[in-house]
Amino acid sequence: MQREQIQFDMLFVGAGPAGLAGAIRAAQKAEEKGMAPEIGLIEKGAEIGAHALSGAVLNPKALAELIPDYKERGCPIESTVRGDGFYYLMKNRAVKVPVVPEHMHNKGFYVVSLSKFTRWLGRIAEEMGINIFPGFAGKEILYGPDGKSVIGVRTDDKGLDKEGNPKPNFEPGIDIMAGVTILGEGARGSLTREVVQRLGLDKGRLPQVYETGIKEVIQLPEENFFKKSRENDIHTLGYPLGLDTPGGGFIYEMADNRISIGLLIGLSYEDPMIDLYDEFLRFKSHPFVAKIIEGGKVIESGARTVATGGEYTLPALAAEGLMLIGGGAGMQNPPALKGVHLSMKSGMLAAEVAVDAVDKGDFSERRLRSYRDSFEKSWAKPEIHEGRNFAQALARKGPAKFFHLGLQYVTKGRGLIDPLPLEADFLTLKPVKGIPEPSERPETDGTLFVDKLTGVYLSKTQHREDQPGHLIVHDRHICVTRCYDLYKSPCTRFCPGQVYEMEIDEQSKERKLKLNPSNCLHCKTCEIKDPFENITWTCPEGGEGPGYTVV
Ligand code: SF4
């Protein structure tokens, strides 16, 4: 098939904070050097910000380096953190932790809507002449004749039917060729996963682990908790997850009497009967949280995974013609629950190396590896280094969790053993013993407590039904036999979009897995947590998926 080819000097994949900060920094540095490289940026969302979801407290360190006059240029800040609150939730009460851990001191930082923030960065990038293509999903990496050097990205074919045949409106994907391709797809990006595997970039590293965050924006009444509270940045541990399931909740004050509320659940959890969305509803109904959100209405909802493994899980950050940035490369400070500033910094560091590479016409691994060197010398490194064993400590069971977490703070991340071992998330489920008790589902009211499908609706997720399925279940026989027998179909519970349903076939009376891919929130939890690694998430047609505007 004849495909159009476009040539860029450097191509950023993904218009998240990493890709946008990188593209802007590349344009700045090129100008400093009197160069005018062609910089491209593709984004799978219908527009910049459509897929950007995060309960983001922004440490402005990287932003201030990139755009020192960000306030004058209209950076959309929702609120400034005036006080941090850290609580341990028991079933019916909350205990205030007297000392907020140092990493979670956010006073003076900003609460931002990542969707609005990335739209703002996108406008600046456009003004600087960067070629931005929203609605274009990177479908595959293009390799040179040696099969190892990255030479660009092929975008998705548009207008295929369910069987993969071209419809009358078919448009073949474009081959975007680039001297250097910089992947900033976010946690568990599909191209990043493929290239890391193919080139062995994670050799000798610990496996990456993830947390899934389910999140909402709630419109509160005029008179609300935050009007009288010094704390507008609240974090919780404990209920409903208890001490055996890693994770915690957060509530951040936004502008216009809105809040961003979410629950992060470590995917190293063991109990296959846990329903992530139900846990989020339970968190919201805890008396401490219910009082804060009283009288509110959910106006946007979504889900997303975050890579929380820390330093020992970072892959090699560069290969021939390739650099990895942002959440997809594991840029996250797990104890601080913050990664936007690290993602931006990684993009900026990679961009500086990319401009030098264009200048010299040298895209070899040897040259691009200097991105790793500059990362090691930057302020980002000590932050990531201190969180190197945090995911392991958080995953400890029972009261030992507090001992290990405390030790993390005292020893600046070293703990008792350094590195502490880490297990991939798909390995941690324990088989269900006997017939599980049917658990009581949390109540919903359609306004403040909404069910999964209403949550999907409020994420403004859209997919064309008549297209090849983007969720590949490799062996459906496993689903109805081993996976059902051992774990009682955990996909029906870990997916926050109700994409997976187990039903009985009317004719054969046998179990069968039903998929509703059009509900998919692109969180990637299924690919990460499926205990048989039986699910692969691929990009649907560019421009589809969630349509976040506020979150
Ligand atoms: Fe997330 Fe997978 Fe469900 Fe989509 S199908 S919402 S990626 S768990």
XYZ file of C-alpha atoms and ligand atoms in Angstrom:
559
model
C 0.000 0.000 0.000
C 1.280 3.428 -0.969
C 1.616 5.614 2.128
C 2.358 9.283 2.374
C 5.691 10.100 4.021
C 6.511 13.209 6.023
C 10.008 13.981 7.233
C 10.807 15.776 10.485
C 14.071 16.367 12.276
C 12.475 15.314 15.536
C 9.101 13.805 16.307
C 7.392 13.876 19.707
C 4.706 11.232 20.248
C 2.117 12.268 22.815
C 1.031 15.777 23.782
C 1.241 15.309 27.523
C 3.376 17.543 29.760
C 6.552 15.675 28.721
C 6.030 15.913 24.966
C 4.820 19.501 25.006
C 7.565 20.730 27.346
C 10.061 18.865 25.164
C 8.783 20.376 21.934
C 8.798 23.892 23.410
C 12.311 23.449 24.829
C 13.526 22.118 21.467
C 12.174 25.209 19.699
C 13.793 27.482 22.318
C 17.173 25.783 22.125
C 17.083 25.730 18.317
C 16.443 29.466 18.316
C 19.345 30.007 20.729
C 21.572 28.163 18.268
C 20.167 29.929 15.210
C 18.687 26.700 13.859
C 15.238 26.021 12.454
C 14.606 22.277 12.728
C 11.282 20.754 11.689
C 9.630 19.587 14.907
C 6.515 17.391 14.768
C 4.186 16.266 17.543
C 1.373 13.732 17.201
C -1.393 13.169 19.740
C -3.965 10.365 19.754
C -6.663 12.453 21.462
C -9.076 14.415 19.286
C -7.436 17.576 20.589
C -4.636 18.385 22.990
C -5.776 17.750 26.558
C -8.560 15.310 25.605
C -6.651 12.381 27.125
C -4.887 14.272 29.902
C -6.162 13.062 33.255
C -4.467 13.600 36.545
C -5.277 14.805 40.012
C -2.452 17.148 39.553
C -0.669 19.145 42.154
C 1.979 20.801 40.068
C 5.416 21.483 41.476
C 6.254 24.454 39.212
C 10.017 23.826 39.179
C 10.248 22.641 35.568
C 7.555 25.035 34.373
C 9.479 28.013 35.792
C 12.599 26.894 33.909
C 10.684 26.435 30.674
C 8.415 29.478 30.753
C 9.636 31.840 33.517
C 6.712 34.245 32.933
C 4.095 31.466 32.998
C 1.724 33.487 35.183
C 1.784 36.508 32.878
C 1.208 34.177 29.934
C -2.025 32.912 31.437
C -1.044 29.509 32.826
C -4.397 28.044 33.972
C -3.928 27.597 37.718
C -6.970 26.279 39.599
C -5.728 27.041 43.115
C -2.567 27.462 45.137
C -2.028 24.939 47.908
C -2.332 26.776 51.231
C -2.219 23.750 53.512
C -1.684 19.979 53.362
C -3.820 17.496 55.307
C -2.883 13.844 55.721
C -5.440 11.456 57.267
C -5.674 7.798 58.094
C -9.228 6.578 57.474
C -10.805 3.883 59.621
C -14.239 2.543 58.743
C -16.176 5.382 60.336
C -13.637 7.952 61.404
C -10.541 9.777 60.253
C -7.364 10.300 62.247
C -5.256 13.277 61.301
C -1.610 12.313 60.913
C 0.173 14.997 62.948
C 3.206 15.220 60.702
C 2.684 15.355 56.945
C 5.523 13.395 55.281
C 8.083 15.786 53.840
C 7.565 14.667 50.243
C 3.923 15.633 50.498
C 4.553 19.225 51.532
C 2.758 20.944 48.676
C 2.231 24.389 50.179
C 2.744 26.997 47.456
C 2.387 24.463 44.635
C -0.518 24.683 42.196
C -3.563 22.554 41.579
C -4.055 22.362 37.819
C -6.470 20.699 35.465
C -4.034 18.704 33.373
C -6.440 18.924 30.472
C -6.444 22.740 30.564
C -2.724 22.909 31.359
C -1.725 20.817 28.326
C -4.083 22.821 26.079
C -2.291 25.978 27.238
C 1.154 24.447 26.602
C -0.120 23.313 23.198
C -1.049 26.854 22.216
C 2.449 28.059 23.155
C 4.014 25.213 21.173
C 1.907 26.109 18.133
C 2.900 29.764 18.362
C 6.528 28.607 18.273
C 5.979 26.868 14.956
C 5.758 23.265 16.117
C 3.722 21.074 13.774
C 1.032 19.536 15.973
C -1.243 16.766 14.698
C -4.050 15.895 17.117
C -6.191 12.860 16.263
C -3.183 10.882 15.014
C -2.341 7.747 16.948
C 1.126 6.237 16.617
C 0.329 2.694 15.505
C 3.780 1.234 14.978
C 7.428 2.123 15.255
C 9.344 2.231 11.979
C 12.790 0.644 12.113
C 15.766 1.008 9.797
C 17.174 -1.893 7.752
C 19.139 -3.145 10.793
C 15.824 -3.715 12.618
C 17.127 -1.792 15.631
C 17.395 1.880 14.794
C 14.172 3.849 15.085
C 13.441 5.982 12.019
C 9.905 7.177 12.718
C 6.332 6.193 13.459
C 3.437 4.992 11.312
C 0.102 6.524 12.246
C -3.168 4.615 12.316
C -5.225 3.703 9.260
C -8.587 5.442 9.411
C -11.842 4.022 8.074
C -11.393 0.258 8.576
C -14.424 -1.925 9.303
C -14.664 -4.468 12.109
C -12.853 -7.105 10.060
C -10.069 -4.692 9.158
C -11.287 -4.118 5.582
C -11.135 -0.592 4.143
C -14.460 1.267 3.992
C -15.187 3.909 1.321
C -13.760 6.626 3.612
C -10.521 4.682 4.205
C -7.364 6.750 4.686
C -4.062 4.928 5.115
C -1.814 5.973 7.983
C 1.145 8.211 7.295
C 4.799 7.299 7.768
C 6.286 10.108 9.817
C 10.043 9.813 9.461
C 12.322 11.547 11.939
C 15.996 11.778 12.803
C 14.988 11.205 16.406
C 11.659 9.939 17.718
C 10.829 10.948 21.290
C 8.115 8.848 22.914
C 6.066 10.597 25.604
C 2.946 8.461 25.517
C 2.341 8.307 29.267
C 2.254 5.220 31.483
C 2.185 1.935 29.570
C 2.274 3.548 26.149
C 1.795 0.948 23.449
C 4.721 2.026 21.253
C 6.977 2.375 24.292
C 6.064 -1.131 25.447
C 6.846 -2.552 22.019
C 10.173 -0.806 21.507
C 11.378 -1.467 25.071
C 10.659 -5.162 24.584
C 12.148 -5.379 21.109
C 15.371 -3.572 21.945
C 15.661 -5.017 25.466
C 15.756 -1.532 27.003
C 14.540 -2.879 30.350
C 17.260 -5.517 30.622
C 18.564 -5.772 34.172
C 15.879 -3.431 35.532
C 13.126 -4.244 38.010
C 9.681 -4.668 36.415
C 7.605 -1.486 36.199
C 4.561 -1.405 38.514
C 1.482 0.787 38.369
C -1.362 2.379 40.263
C -4.753 2.958 38.699
C -6.366 6.261 39.589
C -10.104 6.700 39.329
C -10.958 10.328 39.439
C -13.743 12.838 39.248
C -14.333 16.549 39.206
C -17.181 17.470 41.537
C -19.039 20.755 41.475
C -19.658 21.777 45.088
C -22.256 24.243 46.311
C -21.199 27.836 46.935
C -20.907 27.187 50.672
C -18.546 24.240 51.012
C -15.844 22.684 53.162
C -12.990 24.605 51.552
C -14.442 28.011 52.351
C -13.383 27.539 55.959
C -10.537 25.058 55.622
C -6.873 25.969 55.734
C -6.165 22.622 54.063
C -7.013 22.397 50.372
C -4.697 19.502 49.503
C -5.852 16.362 51.309
C -4.393 12.863 51.136
C -5.650 9.707 52.845
C -4.500 6.186 53.577
C -6.550 3.309 54.999
C -10.264 2.842 54.250
C -11.507 1.386 51.991
C -8.267 -0.339 50.962
C -7.057 -1.207 54.449
C -3.475 -2.209 55.063
C -3.201 -5.082 52.596
C -4.001 -3.225 49.397
C -1.648 -0.399 48.405
C -3.032 2.993 47.555
C -4.766 6.046 48.931
C -7.126 8.905 48.209
C -6.776 12.590 47.414
C -8.965 15.677 47.293
C -7.715 18.937 45.774
C -9.534 22.252 45.652
C -10.017 23.679 42.167
C -11.430 27.002 40.962
C -15.165 27.829 40.923
C -16.114 25.611 43.899
C -14.908 22.448 42.190
C -12.745 19.676 43.516
C -10.657 16.974 41.995
C -11.135 13.739 43.945
C -9.610 10.350 43.322
C -8.475 7.010 44.632
C -5.209 5.434 43.518
C -4.984 1.667 43.870
C -1.647 -0.123 43.553
C -2.027 -2.876 40.966
C 0.109 -5.173 43.076
C -3.077 -5.983 45.021
C -3.757 -9.667 45.689
C -7.506 -10.043 46.114
C -9.067 -10.784 42.697
C -12.528 -9.858 44.003
C -11.582 -6.186 44.424
C -13.622 -3.939 42.161
C -11.581 -0.765 41.684
C -14.557 1.441 40.882
C -16.550 0.180 43.869
C -13.575 0.980 46.106
C -13.643 4.525 44.790
C -17.362 4.813 45.629
C -16.651 3.478 49.133
C -13.914 6.063 49.565
C -16.376 8.803 48.641
C -18.955 7.537 51.102
C -16.583 7.531 54.077
C -18.010 10.080 56.585
C -14.857 12.237 56.411
C -14.988 12.438 52.594
C -18.801 12.538 52.373
C -18.779 15.685 54.504
C -16.384 17.405 52.111
C -18.339 16.506 48.967
C -21.792 17.044 50.484
C -24.293 18.666 48.111
C -21.993 18.182 45.101
C -22.504 16.843 41.593
C -20.025 14.841 39.520
C -19.292 16.760 36.322
C -16.401 14.766 34.892
C -14.958 11.313 35.490
C -12.040 9.252 34.261
C -9.335 6.696 34.971
C -5.663 6.370 34.230
C -2.648 4.361 35.359
C 0.542 5.859 36.740
C 3.928 4.125 36.660
C 5.145 4.094 40.256
C 8.073 1.665 40.257
C 10.694 4.386 40.653
C 14.325 4.569 39.692
C 15.154 0.866 39.486
C 12.411 0.337 36.914
C 13.507 3.094 34.519
C 14.475 1.588 31.160
C 17.478 2.722 29.138
C 16.276 6.150 28.085
C 17.822 6.189 24.618
C 18.556 3.960 21.661
C 19.500 4.613 18.023
C 17.078 7.324 16.847
C 14.964 7.089 20.010
C 14.467 8.711 23.405
C 11.892 7.922 26.103
C 10.387 10.653 28.252
C 7.598 11.243 30.788
C 5.362 8.723 32.505
C 6.031 6.072 29.860
C 9.681 6.131 30.938
C 8.658 5.975 34.619
C 9.275 9.650 35.490
C 7.413 9.806 38.780
C 8.173 10.674 42.380
C 6.121 7.938 44.120
C 6.329 9.186 47.746
C 5.301 12.689 46.636
C 2.550 11.375 44.342
C 3.765 13.803 41.711
C 5.212 13.337 38.262
C 4.180 16.229 36.028
C 7.277 18.297 36.821
C 9.565 15.290 36.323
C 7.864 14.444 33.037
C 8.339 18.006 31.844
C 11.980 18.023 32.916
C 12.670 14.725 31.125
C 11.117 16.138 27.941
C 13.217 19.293 28.225
C 16.460 17.361 28.797
C 15.736 15.056 25.865
C 14.887 18.051 23.661
C 18.258 19.696 24.316
C 20.065 16.519 23.295
C 17.800 16.170 20.245
C 18.661 19.689 19.013
C 22.387 18.948 19.357
C 21.845 15.686 17.484
C 20.075 17.538 14.631
C 22.871 20.112 14.602
C 25.521 17.405 14.236
C 23.367 15.186 12.000
C 24.135 12.333 14.393
C 21.268 10.304 15.847
C 23.376 7.438 17.109
C 22.712 5.799 20.441
C 26.089 7.064 21.644
C 25.053 10.689 21.133
C 21.469 10.309 22.363
C 22.698 8.547 25.512
C 23.875 11.926 26.760
C 20.188 12.494 27.647
C 20.674 9.898 30.401
C 23.832 11.707 31.525
C 22.065 15.059 31.750
C 19.170 13.412 33.596
C 21.655 11.968 36.109
C 23.130 15.433 36.692
C 19.768 17.223 36.944
C 17.574 17.948 39.995
C 15.178 15.230 38.733
C 17.582 12.432 39.619
C 17.725 12.829 43.442
C 13.917 13.042 43.552
C 13.516 9.797 41.651
C 16.352 8.218 43.615
C 14.631 8.830 46.961
C 11.519 7.021 45.756
C 13.432 3.970 44.518
C 11.984 1.544 47.082
C 8.721 3.288 47.879
C 6.373 1.102 45.802
C 7.851 -1.953 47.516
C 7.297 -0.460 50.984
C 3.743 0.617 50.153
C 2.954 -2.913 48.977
C 3.838 -4.411 52.394
C 0.893 -5.963 54.228
C -0.526 -5.094 57.609
C 1.153 -2.819 60.170
C 4.571 -3.694 58.666
C 3.627 -1.195 55.960
C 4.047 1.687 58.408
C 7.431 0.391 59.523
C 8.695 0.165 55.943
C 7.188 3.490 54.893
C 8.687 5.187 57.960
C 12.043 3.670 57.167
C 11.812 5.038 53.645
C 11.538 8.566 54.995
C 14.268 8.156 57.608
C 16.782 6.503 55.276
C 15.944 8.672 52.245
C 14.675 5.711 50.258
C 17.275 3.084 51.165
C 15.187 0.993 53.578
C 16.469 -2.287 55.029
C 17.546 -3.734 51.725
C 18.374 -1.697 48.659
C 16.960 -2.491 46.171
C 13.903 -4.150 47.622
C 12.528 -6.763 45.210
C 9.531 -5.889 43.066
C 7.065 -8.200 41.371
C 5.211 -7.390 38.140
C 1.551 -6.563 38.820
C 0.132 -9.399 36.735
C 1.764 -11.930 39.061
C 0.269 -10.852 42.368
C -3.362 -12.071 42.355
C -4.119 -14.947 44.717
C -6.682 -17.580 43.675
C -10.194 -17.230 45.101
C -10.794 -19.905 47.706
C -14.203 -21.616 47.546
C -17.241 -19.653 46.453
C -16.767 -15.955 47.115
C -19.282 -14.093 49.258
C -21.258 -11.684 47.090
C -20.018 -8.299 48.247
C -22.459 -5.478 48.879
C -22.275 -2.986 46.013
C -21.979 0.647 47.059
C -25.117 2.667 46.463
C -25.334 5.208 43.652
C -27.650 8.185 43.238
C -26.845 9.354 39.710
C -25.582 12.732 40.930
C -22.828 12.547 43.517
C -22.362 8.775 43.459
C -22.524 7.618 39.853
C -22.214 4.085 38.496
C -19.500 2.917 36.080
C -21.471 3.554 32.919
C -22.409 7.052 34.015
C -18.714 7.577 34.777
C -17.895 6.520 31.187
C -20.545 8.949 29.937
C -19.031 11.728 32.062
C -15.581 11.034 30.611
C -17.081 11.892 27.187
C -15.510 8.714 25.818
C -16.354 7.940 22.208
C -15.305 5.151 19.880
C -16.694 4.255 16.504
C -18.342 0.838 16.979
C -17.593 -0.345 13.442
C -13.787 -0.646 13.655
C -11.346 -3.436 14.471
C -11.387 -4.153 18.228
C -8.560 -2.310 19.951
C -8.548 -4.716 22.909
C -6.987 -8.003 21.883
C -7.916 -10.973 24.084
C -5.442 -13.546 22.817
C -7.108 -16.729 24.062
C -10.737 -16.501 25.141
C -10.683 -20.121 26.228
C -8.399 -19.128 29.125
C -10.987 -16.526 30.213
C -13.768 -19.062 30.717
C -11.615 -21.829 32.128
C -8.431 -21.122 34.083
C -9.046 -17.444 34.738
C -12.646 -17.983 35.811
C -11.769 -21.012 37.943
C -8.864 -19.368 39.722
C -9.790 -15.693 39.878
C -13.498 -15.429 38.921
C -12.866 -13.117 35.944
C -11.043 -10.212 37.604
C -11.249 -8.160 34.370
C -14.940 -7.587 35.125
C -13.828 -5.827 38.315
C -10.505 -4.145 37.614
C -11.760 -2.408 34.470
C -13.329 0.910 35.519
C -15.192 1.214 32.192
C -17.274 -1.983 32.373
C -15.661 -3.119 29.151
C -15.485 -6.785 30.181
C -18.574 -8.804 31.070
C -18.898 -12.531 31.663
C -22.205 -13.894 30.449
C -23.873 -17.211 29.693
C -24.426 -17.967 26.022
C -28.139 -18.539 25.465
C -27.683 -21.419 23.043
C -24.713 -23.332 24.386
C -25.362 -22.340 28.030
C -21.624 -21.872 28.356
C -19.769 -18.917 29.792
C -18.497 -16.361 27.327
C -16.597 -13.104 27.584
C -18.367 -10.078 26.146
C -16.398 -6.932 25.321
C -17.685 -3.354 25.123
C -14.571 -1.630 23.715
C -16.468 1.597 23.089
C -16.483 2.168 26.888
C -12.696 2.051 27.101
C -11.133 4.885 29.120
C -7.628 4.048 27.824
C -6.371 3.460 31.367
C -4.458 0.237 30.377
C -5.266 -1.505 33.677
C -6.424 -4.637 31.839
C -3.147 -5.085 29.998
C -1.158 -4.606 33.191
C -3.222 -6.643 35.662
C -4.555 -9.577 33.634
C -3.024 -12.578 35.441
C -2.446 -14.519 32.199
C -1.122 -11.535 30.207
C -3.945 -12.411 27.861
C -4.973 -8.849 26.968
C -3.136 -6.388 24.756
C -4.323 -2.797 24.531
C -3.755 -1.222 21.125
C -4.582 2.290 19.949
C -8.023 2.659 18.420
C -8.490 5.169 15.613
C -6.843 8.491 16.417
C -9.204 11.079 17.859
C -11.199 8.515 19.841
C -11.320 7.709 23.547
C -12.002 10.090 26.420
C -12.767 13.749 25.839
C -11.556 15.313 29.086
C -11.934 19.043 29.304
C -11.668 19.782 33.030
C -9.984 16.921 34.837
Fe -8.952 0.496 31.149
Fe -8.666 -1.800 29.803
Fe -11.036 -1.128 30.830
Fe -10.040 0.207 28.722
S -10.630 -1.937 28.779
S -11.025 1.084 30.559
S -7.863 0.179 29.185
S -9.155 -1.587 31.974
